[in-house]
Structures are given as C-alpha cells and as structure tokens.
PDB file of C-alpha atoms in Angstrom:
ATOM      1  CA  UNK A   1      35.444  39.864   4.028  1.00 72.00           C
ATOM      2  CA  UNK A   2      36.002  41.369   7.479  1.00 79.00           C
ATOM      3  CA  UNK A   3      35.020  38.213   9.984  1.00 89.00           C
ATOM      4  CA  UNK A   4      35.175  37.785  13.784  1.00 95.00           C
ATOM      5  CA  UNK A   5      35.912  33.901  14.699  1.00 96.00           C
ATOM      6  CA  UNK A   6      35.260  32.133  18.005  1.00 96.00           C
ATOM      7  CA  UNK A   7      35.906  28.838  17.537  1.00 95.00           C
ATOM      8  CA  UNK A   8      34.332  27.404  21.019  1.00 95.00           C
ATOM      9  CA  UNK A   9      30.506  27.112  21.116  1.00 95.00           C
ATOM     10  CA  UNK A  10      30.486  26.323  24.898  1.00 97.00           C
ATOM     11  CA  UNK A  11      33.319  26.310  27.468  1.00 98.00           C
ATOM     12  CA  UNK A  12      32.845  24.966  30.438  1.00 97.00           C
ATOM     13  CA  UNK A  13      35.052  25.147  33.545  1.00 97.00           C
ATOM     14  CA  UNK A  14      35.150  24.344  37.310  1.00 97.00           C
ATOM     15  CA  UNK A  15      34.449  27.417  39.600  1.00 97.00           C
ATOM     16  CA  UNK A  16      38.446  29.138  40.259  1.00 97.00           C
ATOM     17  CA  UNK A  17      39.905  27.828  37.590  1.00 98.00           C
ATOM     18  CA  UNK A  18      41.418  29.862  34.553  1.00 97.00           C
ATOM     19  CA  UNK A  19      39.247  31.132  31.657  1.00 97.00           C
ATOM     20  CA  UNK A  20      40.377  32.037  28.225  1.00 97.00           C
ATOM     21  CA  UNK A  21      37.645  32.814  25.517  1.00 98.00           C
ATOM     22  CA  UNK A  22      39.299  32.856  22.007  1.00 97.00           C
ATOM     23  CA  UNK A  23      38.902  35.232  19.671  1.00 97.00           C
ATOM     24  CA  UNK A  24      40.471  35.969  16.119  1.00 96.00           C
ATOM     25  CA  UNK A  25      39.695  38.800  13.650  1.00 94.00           C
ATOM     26  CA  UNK A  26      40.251  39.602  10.568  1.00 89.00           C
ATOM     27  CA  UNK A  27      42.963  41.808   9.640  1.00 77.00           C
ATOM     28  CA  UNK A  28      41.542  45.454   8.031  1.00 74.00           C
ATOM     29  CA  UNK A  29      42.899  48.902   9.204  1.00 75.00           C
ATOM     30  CA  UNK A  30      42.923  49.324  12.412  1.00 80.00           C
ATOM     31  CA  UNK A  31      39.565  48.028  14.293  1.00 86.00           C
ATOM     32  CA  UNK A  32      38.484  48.785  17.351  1.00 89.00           C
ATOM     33  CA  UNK A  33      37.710  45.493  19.717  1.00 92.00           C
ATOM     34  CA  UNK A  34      35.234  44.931  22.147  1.00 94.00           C
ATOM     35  CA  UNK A  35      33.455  41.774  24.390  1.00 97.00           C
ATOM     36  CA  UNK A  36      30.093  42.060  24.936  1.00 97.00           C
ATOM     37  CA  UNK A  37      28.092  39.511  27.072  1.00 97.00           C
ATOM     38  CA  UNK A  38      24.492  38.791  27.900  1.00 97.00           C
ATOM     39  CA  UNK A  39      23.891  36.968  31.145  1.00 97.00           C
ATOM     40  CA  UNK A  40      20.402  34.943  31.744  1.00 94.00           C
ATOM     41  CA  UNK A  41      17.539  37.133  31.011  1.00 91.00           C
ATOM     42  CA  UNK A  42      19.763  40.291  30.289  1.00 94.00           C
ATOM     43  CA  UNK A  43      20.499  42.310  27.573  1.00 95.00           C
ATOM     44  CA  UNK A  44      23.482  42.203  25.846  1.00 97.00           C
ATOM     45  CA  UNK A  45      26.030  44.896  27.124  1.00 95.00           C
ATOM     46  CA  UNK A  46      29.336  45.827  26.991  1.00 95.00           C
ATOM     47  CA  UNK A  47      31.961  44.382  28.783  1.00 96.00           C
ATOM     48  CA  UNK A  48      35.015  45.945  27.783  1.00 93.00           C
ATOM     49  CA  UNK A  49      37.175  47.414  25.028  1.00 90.00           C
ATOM     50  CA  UNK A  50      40.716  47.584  23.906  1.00 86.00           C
ATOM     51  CA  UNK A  51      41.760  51.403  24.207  1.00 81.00           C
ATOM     52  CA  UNK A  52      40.439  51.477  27.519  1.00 80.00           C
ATOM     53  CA  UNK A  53      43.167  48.609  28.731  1.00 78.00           C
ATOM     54  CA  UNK A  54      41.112  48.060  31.742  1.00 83.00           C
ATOM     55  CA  UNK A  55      39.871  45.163  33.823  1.00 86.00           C
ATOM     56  CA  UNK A  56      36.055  44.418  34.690  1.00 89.00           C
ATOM     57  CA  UNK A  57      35.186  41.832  36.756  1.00 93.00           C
ATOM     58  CA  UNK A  58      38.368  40.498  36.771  1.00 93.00           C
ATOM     59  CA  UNK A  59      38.365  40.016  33.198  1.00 95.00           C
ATOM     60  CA  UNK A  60      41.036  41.192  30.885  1.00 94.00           C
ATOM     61  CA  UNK A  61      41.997  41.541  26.958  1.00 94.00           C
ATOM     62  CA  UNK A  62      44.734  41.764  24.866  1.00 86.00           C
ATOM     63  CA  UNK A  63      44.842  42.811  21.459  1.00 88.00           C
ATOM     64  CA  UNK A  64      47.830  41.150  19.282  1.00 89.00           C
ATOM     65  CA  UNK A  65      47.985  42.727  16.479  1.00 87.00           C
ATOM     66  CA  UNK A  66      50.521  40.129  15.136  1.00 89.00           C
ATOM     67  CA  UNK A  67      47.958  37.357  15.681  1.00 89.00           C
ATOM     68  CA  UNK A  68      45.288  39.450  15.449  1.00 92.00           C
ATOM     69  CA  UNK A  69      43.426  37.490  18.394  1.00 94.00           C
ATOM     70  CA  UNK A  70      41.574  39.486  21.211  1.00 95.00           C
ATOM     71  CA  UNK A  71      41.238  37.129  23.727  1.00 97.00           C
ATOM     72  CA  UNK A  72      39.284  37.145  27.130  1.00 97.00           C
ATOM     73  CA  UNK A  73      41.138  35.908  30.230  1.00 96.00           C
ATOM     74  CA  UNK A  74      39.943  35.638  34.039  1.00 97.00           C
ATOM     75  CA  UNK A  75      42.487  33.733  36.360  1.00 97.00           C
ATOM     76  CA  UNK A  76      39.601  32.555  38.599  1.00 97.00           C
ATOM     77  CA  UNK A  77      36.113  32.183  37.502  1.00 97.00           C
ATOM     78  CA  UNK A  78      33.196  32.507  39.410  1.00 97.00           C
ATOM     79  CA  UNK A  79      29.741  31.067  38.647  1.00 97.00           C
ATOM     80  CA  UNK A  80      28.751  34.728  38.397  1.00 97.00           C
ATOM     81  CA  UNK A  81      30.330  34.895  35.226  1.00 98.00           C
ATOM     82  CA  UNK A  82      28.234  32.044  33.617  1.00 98.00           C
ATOM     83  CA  UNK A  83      27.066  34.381  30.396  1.00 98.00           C
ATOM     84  CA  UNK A  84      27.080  33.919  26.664  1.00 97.00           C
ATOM     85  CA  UNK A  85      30.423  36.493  25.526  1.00 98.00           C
ATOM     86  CA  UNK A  86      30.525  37.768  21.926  1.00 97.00           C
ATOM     87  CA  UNK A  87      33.463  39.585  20.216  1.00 97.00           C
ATOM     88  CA  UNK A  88      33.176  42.398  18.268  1.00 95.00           C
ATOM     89  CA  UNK A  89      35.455  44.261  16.041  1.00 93.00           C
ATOM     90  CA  UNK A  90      34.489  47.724  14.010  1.00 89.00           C
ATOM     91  CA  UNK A  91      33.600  47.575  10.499  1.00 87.00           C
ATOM     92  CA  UNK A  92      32.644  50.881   8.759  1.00 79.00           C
ATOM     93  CA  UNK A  93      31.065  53.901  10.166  1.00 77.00           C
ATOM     94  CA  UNK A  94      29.477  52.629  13.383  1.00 84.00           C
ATOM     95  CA  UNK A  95      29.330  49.380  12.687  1.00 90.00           C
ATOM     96  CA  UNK A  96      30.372  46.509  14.440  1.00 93.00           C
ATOM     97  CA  UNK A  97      30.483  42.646  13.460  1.00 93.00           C
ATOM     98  CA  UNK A  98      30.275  40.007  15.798  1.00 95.00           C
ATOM     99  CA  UNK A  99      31.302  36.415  16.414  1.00 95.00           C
ATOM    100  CA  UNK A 100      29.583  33.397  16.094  1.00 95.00           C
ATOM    101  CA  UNK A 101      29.394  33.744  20.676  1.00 96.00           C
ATOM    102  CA  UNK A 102      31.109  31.828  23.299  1.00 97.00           C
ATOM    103  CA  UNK A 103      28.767  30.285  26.344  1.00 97.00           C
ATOM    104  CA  UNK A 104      30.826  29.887  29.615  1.00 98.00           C
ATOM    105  CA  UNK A 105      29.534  27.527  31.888  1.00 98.00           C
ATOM    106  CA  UNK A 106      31.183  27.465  35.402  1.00 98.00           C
ATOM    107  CA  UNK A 107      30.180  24.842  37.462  1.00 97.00           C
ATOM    108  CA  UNK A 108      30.295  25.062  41.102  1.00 95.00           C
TER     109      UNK A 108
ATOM    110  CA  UNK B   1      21.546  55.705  31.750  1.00 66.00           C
ATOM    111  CA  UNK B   2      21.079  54.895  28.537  1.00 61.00           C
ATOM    112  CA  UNK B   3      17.816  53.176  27.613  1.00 91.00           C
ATOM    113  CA  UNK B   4      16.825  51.261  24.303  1.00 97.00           C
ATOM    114  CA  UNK B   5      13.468  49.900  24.785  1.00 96.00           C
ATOM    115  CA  UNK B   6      11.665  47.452  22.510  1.00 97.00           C
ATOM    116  CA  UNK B   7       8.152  46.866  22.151  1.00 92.00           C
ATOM    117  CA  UNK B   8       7.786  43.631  22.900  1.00 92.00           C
ATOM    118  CA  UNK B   9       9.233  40.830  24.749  1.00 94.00           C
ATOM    119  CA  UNK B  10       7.380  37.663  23.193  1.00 96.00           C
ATOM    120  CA  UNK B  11       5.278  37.932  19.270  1.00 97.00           C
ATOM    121  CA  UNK B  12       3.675  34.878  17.882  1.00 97.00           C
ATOM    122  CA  UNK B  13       2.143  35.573  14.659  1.00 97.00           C
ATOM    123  CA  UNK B  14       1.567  33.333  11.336  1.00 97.00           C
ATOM    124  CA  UNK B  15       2.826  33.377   8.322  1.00 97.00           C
ATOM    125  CA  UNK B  16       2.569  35.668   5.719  1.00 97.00           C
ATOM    126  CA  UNK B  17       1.710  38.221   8.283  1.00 97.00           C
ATOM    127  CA  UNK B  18       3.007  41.629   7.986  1.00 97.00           C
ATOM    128  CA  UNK B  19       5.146  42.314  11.566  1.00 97.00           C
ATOM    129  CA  UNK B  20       6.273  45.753  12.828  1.00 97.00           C
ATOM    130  CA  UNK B  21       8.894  45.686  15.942  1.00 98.00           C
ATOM    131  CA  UNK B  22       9.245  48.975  16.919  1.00 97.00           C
ATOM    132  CA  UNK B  23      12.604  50.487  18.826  1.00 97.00           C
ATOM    133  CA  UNK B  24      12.719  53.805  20.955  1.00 97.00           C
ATOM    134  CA  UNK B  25      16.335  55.345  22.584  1.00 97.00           C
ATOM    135  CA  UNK B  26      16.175  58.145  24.827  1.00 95.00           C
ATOM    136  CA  UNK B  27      19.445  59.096  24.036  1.00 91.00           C
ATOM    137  CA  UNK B  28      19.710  60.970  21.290  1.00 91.00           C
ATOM    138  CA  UNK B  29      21.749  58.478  19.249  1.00 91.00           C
ATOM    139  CA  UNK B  30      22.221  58.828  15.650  1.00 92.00           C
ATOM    140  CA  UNK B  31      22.950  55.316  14.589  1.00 93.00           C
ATOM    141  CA  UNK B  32      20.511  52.691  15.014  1.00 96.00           C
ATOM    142  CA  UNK B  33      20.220  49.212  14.046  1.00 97.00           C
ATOM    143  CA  UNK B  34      18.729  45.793  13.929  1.00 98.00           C
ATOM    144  CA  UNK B  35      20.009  42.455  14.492  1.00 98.00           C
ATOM    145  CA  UNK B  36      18.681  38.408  14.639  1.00 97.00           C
ATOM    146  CA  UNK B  37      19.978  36.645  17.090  1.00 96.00           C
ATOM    147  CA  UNK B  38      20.823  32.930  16.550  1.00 95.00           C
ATOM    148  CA  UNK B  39      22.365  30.341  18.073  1.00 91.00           C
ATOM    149  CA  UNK B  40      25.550  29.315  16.476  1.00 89.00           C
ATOM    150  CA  UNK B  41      25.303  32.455  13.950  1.00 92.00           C
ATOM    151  CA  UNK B  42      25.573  34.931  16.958  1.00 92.00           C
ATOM    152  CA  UNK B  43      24.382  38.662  15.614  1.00 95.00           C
ATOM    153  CA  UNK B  44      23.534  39.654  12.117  1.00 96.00           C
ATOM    154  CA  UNK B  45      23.229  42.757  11.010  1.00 96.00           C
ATOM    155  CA  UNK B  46      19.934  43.442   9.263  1.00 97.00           C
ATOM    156  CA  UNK B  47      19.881  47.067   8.424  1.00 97.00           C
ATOM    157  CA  UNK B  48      21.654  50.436  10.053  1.00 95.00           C
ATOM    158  CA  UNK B  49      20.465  53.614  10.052  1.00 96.00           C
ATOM    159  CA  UNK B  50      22.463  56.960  10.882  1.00 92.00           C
ATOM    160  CA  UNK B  51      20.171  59.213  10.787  1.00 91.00           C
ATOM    161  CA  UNK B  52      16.330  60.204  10.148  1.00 92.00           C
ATOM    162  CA  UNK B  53      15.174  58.776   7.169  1.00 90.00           C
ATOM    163  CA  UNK B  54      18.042  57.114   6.320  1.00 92.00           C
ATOM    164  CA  UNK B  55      19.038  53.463   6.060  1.00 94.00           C
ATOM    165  CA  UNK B  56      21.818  51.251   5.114  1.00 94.00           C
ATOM    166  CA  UNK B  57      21.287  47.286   4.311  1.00 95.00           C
ATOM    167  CA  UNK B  58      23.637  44.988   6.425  1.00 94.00           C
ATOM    168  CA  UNK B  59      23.994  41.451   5.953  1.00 94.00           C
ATOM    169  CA  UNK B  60      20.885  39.901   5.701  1.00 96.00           C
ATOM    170  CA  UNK B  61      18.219  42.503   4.463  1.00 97.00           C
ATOM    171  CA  UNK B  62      16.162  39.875   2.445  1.00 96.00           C
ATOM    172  CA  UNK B  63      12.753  40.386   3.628  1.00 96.00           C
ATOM    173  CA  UNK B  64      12.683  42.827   5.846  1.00 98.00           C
ATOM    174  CA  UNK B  65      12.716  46.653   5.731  1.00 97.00           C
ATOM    175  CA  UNK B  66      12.684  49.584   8.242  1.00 97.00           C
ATOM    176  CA  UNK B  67      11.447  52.950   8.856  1.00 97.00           C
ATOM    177  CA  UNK B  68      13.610  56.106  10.463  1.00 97.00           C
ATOM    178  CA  UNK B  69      10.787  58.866  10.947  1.00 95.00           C
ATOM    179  CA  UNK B  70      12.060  60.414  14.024  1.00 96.00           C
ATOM    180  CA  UNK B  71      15.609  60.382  15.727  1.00 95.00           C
ATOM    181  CA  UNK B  72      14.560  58.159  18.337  1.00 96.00           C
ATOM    182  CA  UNK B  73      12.608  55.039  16.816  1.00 97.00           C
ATOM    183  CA  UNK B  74      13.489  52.842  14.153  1.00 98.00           C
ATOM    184  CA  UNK B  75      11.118  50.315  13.161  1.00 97.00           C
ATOM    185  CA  UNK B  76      11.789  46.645  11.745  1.00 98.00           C
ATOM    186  CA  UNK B  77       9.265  45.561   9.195  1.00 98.00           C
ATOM    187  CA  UNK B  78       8.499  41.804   7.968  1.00 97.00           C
ATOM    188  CA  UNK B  79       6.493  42.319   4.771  1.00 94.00           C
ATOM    189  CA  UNK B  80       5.454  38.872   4.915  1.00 97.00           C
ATOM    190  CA  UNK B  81       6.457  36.667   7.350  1.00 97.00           C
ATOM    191  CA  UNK B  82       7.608  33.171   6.731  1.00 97.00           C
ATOM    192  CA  UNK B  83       9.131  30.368   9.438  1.00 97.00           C
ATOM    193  CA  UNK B  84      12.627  30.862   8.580  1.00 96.00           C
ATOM    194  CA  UNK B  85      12.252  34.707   9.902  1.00 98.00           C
ATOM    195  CA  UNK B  86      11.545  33.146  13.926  1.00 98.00           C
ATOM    196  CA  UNK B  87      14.427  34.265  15.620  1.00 97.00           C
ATOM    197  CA  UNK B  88      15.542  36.798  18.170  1.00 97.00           C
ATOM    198  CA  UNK B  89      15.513  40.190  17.112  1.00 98.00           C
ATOM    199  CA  UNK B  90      17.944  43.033  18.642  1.00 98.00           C
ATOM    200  CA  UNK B  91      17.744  46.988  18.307  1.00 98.00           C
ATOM    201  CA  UNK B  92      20.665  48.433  19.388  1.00 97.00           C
ATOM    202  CA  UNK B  93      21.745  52.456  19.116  1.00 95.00           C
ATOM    203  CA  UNK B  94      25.352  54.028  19.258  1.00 92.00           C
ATOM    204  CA  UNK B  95      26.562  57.516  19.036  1.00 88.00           C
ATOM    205  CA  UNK B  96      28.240  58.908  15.847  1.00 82.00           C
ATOM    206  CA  UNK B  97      29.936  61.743  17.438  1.00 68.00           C
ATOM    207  CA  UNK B  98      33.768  60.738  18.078  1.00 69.00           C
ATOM    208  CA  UNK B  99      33.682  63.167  20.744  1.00 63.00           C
ATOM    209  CA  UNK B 100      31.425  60.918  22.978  1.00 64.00           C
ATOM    210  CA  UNK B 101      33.058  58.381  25.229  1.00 66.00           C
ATOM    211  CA  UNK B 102      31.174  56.040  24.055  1.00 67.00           C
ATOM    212  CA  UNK B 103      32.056  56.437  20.364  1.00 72.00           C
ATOM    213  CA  UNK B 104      31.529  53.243  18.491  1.00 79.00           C
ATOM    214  CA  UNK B 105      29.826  51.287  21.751  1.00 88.00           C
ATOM    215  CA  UNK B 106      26.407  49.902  20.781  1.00 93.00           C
ATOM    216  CA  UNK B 107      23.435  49.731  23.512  1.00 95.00           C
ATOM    217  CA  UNK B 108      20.846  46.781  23.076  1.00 97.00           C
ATOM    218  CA  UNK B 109      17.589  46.822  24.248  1.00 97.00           C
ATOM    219  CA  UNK B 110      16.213  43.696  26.018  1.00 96.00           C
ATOM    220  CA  UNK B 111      15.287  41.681  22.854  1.00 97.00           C
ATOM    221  CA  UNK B 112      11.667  40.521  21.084  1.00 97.00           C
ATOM    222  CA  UNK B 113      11.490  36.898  20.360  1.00 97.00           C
ATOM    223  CA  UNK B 114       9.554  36.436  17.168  1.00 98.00           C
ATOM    224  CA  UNK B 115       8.283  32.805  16.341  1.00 98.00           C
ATOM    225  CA  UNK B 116       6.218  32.601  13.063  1.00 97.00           C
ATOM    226  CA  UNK B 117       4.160  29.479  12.584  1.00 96.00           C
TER     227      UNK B 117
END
C-alpha cells in the first residue's frame, strides 16, 4: 500500500536553531511530493513541491529517491513558522495521500 | 485567488442525525474531495470526485456519501450520524488539466468541525 510516514508527532525547537521535519514514502512510480502546512486558525495550504526546487520561507526539500525521504529543512527557525506540516505524495489520478502531520513548536 | 469555501465553521448535531456539509470552488476545478482531519491520523481521504456526477470512494467511505450536481459543489452526506464520525472535515479541489501550473496541487477550504453527541 502506497503510505507517507512522519515519524515525529511534535518537534519542538529553540527560535534560530536548525529544523528538519522527516518524511519517508513509499516507493511506487514516480510520485510527485509536496509539504503542506496549516498555521493557527488557517487553512491548510501548500508550501512547496519537488519539481519546483525552490525555497519558501526559508524552507527547503529534497527528494532522495534512494531513501525515498522528502525531508523539510530551515537552518534558522523563527516562531513564525510554528504550524502543523503534512507530507504528501501523489497516488492515482489527482490524488494525494498524506502523513500522519508534524507540529513544530519554536519557542522564543 | 483560488477560493474553496465551506459552509460552516462549527456543527453540533446528535446522533443519528442526517448531516449535509456542503463545498463550493470558484475555480472551475474538476476534482474535488473530502477529508477528516484527526490528530495523529492526519488526512483521510473520504471520497473524490472528478467530475459532475461522478465519485470515487477513498479510504474511509463507511458511512458517508456525497453528491456532484454541479461543477462547483460537492456535498458530504452523514446518513446517520454516530460519535465516532466528530472530527474535522476538509473539502479540498485541484485541477485535472496537466496543462495548469497547478496540476496535482489541492486547495482546502477553511474546515467544518463536526462534533456529534
């Protein structure tokens, strides 16, 4: 069965340190990875995905193929970014299937 | 800007009540789809639909069913309501056309938080 893993319900980490939010996927084809987040009293939205290799807000992610892990990395976080992140991979026609979700706490 | 709007925030209703949550997009999106929200399970897909009148079970159908009239709502339906179905439901809509930018990106609207006593 296709699965998305993140294996931390909560990180939390001082404001500037580093962030890394795991995430693992099952191997099938050739899926399309994205994070999604949903700060307080937002909706969920995109954050980024893999073909568009770019950075927002700082954050970046790198799909290994090898380890099939898409994880999220931010050198410095800021208390801004206190959100709960989801992964996502494509299953199917338009479908995605998300991970269990990640809540990053950054204290001040 | 794309907008998915839901049609309400906050439902309290008891059980064995039938429950409609109703979706709109005002972007002419073809697929559309539900999910509960809940903690420790993140998102599960209920049902999909890509297009009017049709539908697609995902995960965890059991007890619920929807309704694709018109391109731009798709409805949720609890038949009968029951505790275990208090949760936070999602609509979300995505384009099917690989053409679009957006290809394969899903848009949520805000959320309706369901509780069933």
């Amino acid at each position: 069965a296709q699965r998305v893993t993140q294996p931390e319900k909560l990180l939390s980490v001082f404001k500037g340190a580093p962030v890394e939010l795991k995430c693992n996927y099952s191997y099938s084809g050739s899926p399309e990875l994205f994070w999604y987040v949903q700060y307080s009293r937002q909706r969920l939205q995109l954050l980024l995905r893999h073909i568009s290799r770019e950075s927002i807000k700082g954050f970046t992610a790198d799909l290994n193929k090898g380890e099939t892990s898409f994880h999220l990395k931010k050198p410095f976080a800021q208390e801004e970014d206190s959100a709960m992140y989801y992964c996502a991979r494509t299953r199917g026609t338009g479908k995605l299937i998300f991970g269990q979700g990640t809540t990053l706490q950054v204290k001040p | 800007d794309v907008k998915v709007t839901q049609s309400s925030r906050y439902l309290v209703k008891r059980t064995g009540e039938k429950v409609f949550l109703e979706c709109v997009q005002d972007m002419d999106h073809e697929n559309m789809f539900w999910y509960r929200q809940d903690p420790g399970l993140g998102l599960r897909l209920i049902y999909f639909s890509y297009d009017v009148k049709m539908k697609e079970k995902g995960d965890i159908p059991e007890g619920y069913s929807v309704s694709r009239e018109k391109k731009e709502r798709f409805s949720l339906i609890l038949e009968s309501a029951s505790t275990n179905q208090t949760s936070m439901y999602l609509c979300a809509s995505s384009p099917h056309s690989r053409s679009r930018s957006s290809y394969n990106e899903q848009f949520f609207g805000p959320g309706t938080r369901l509780t069933v006593l």
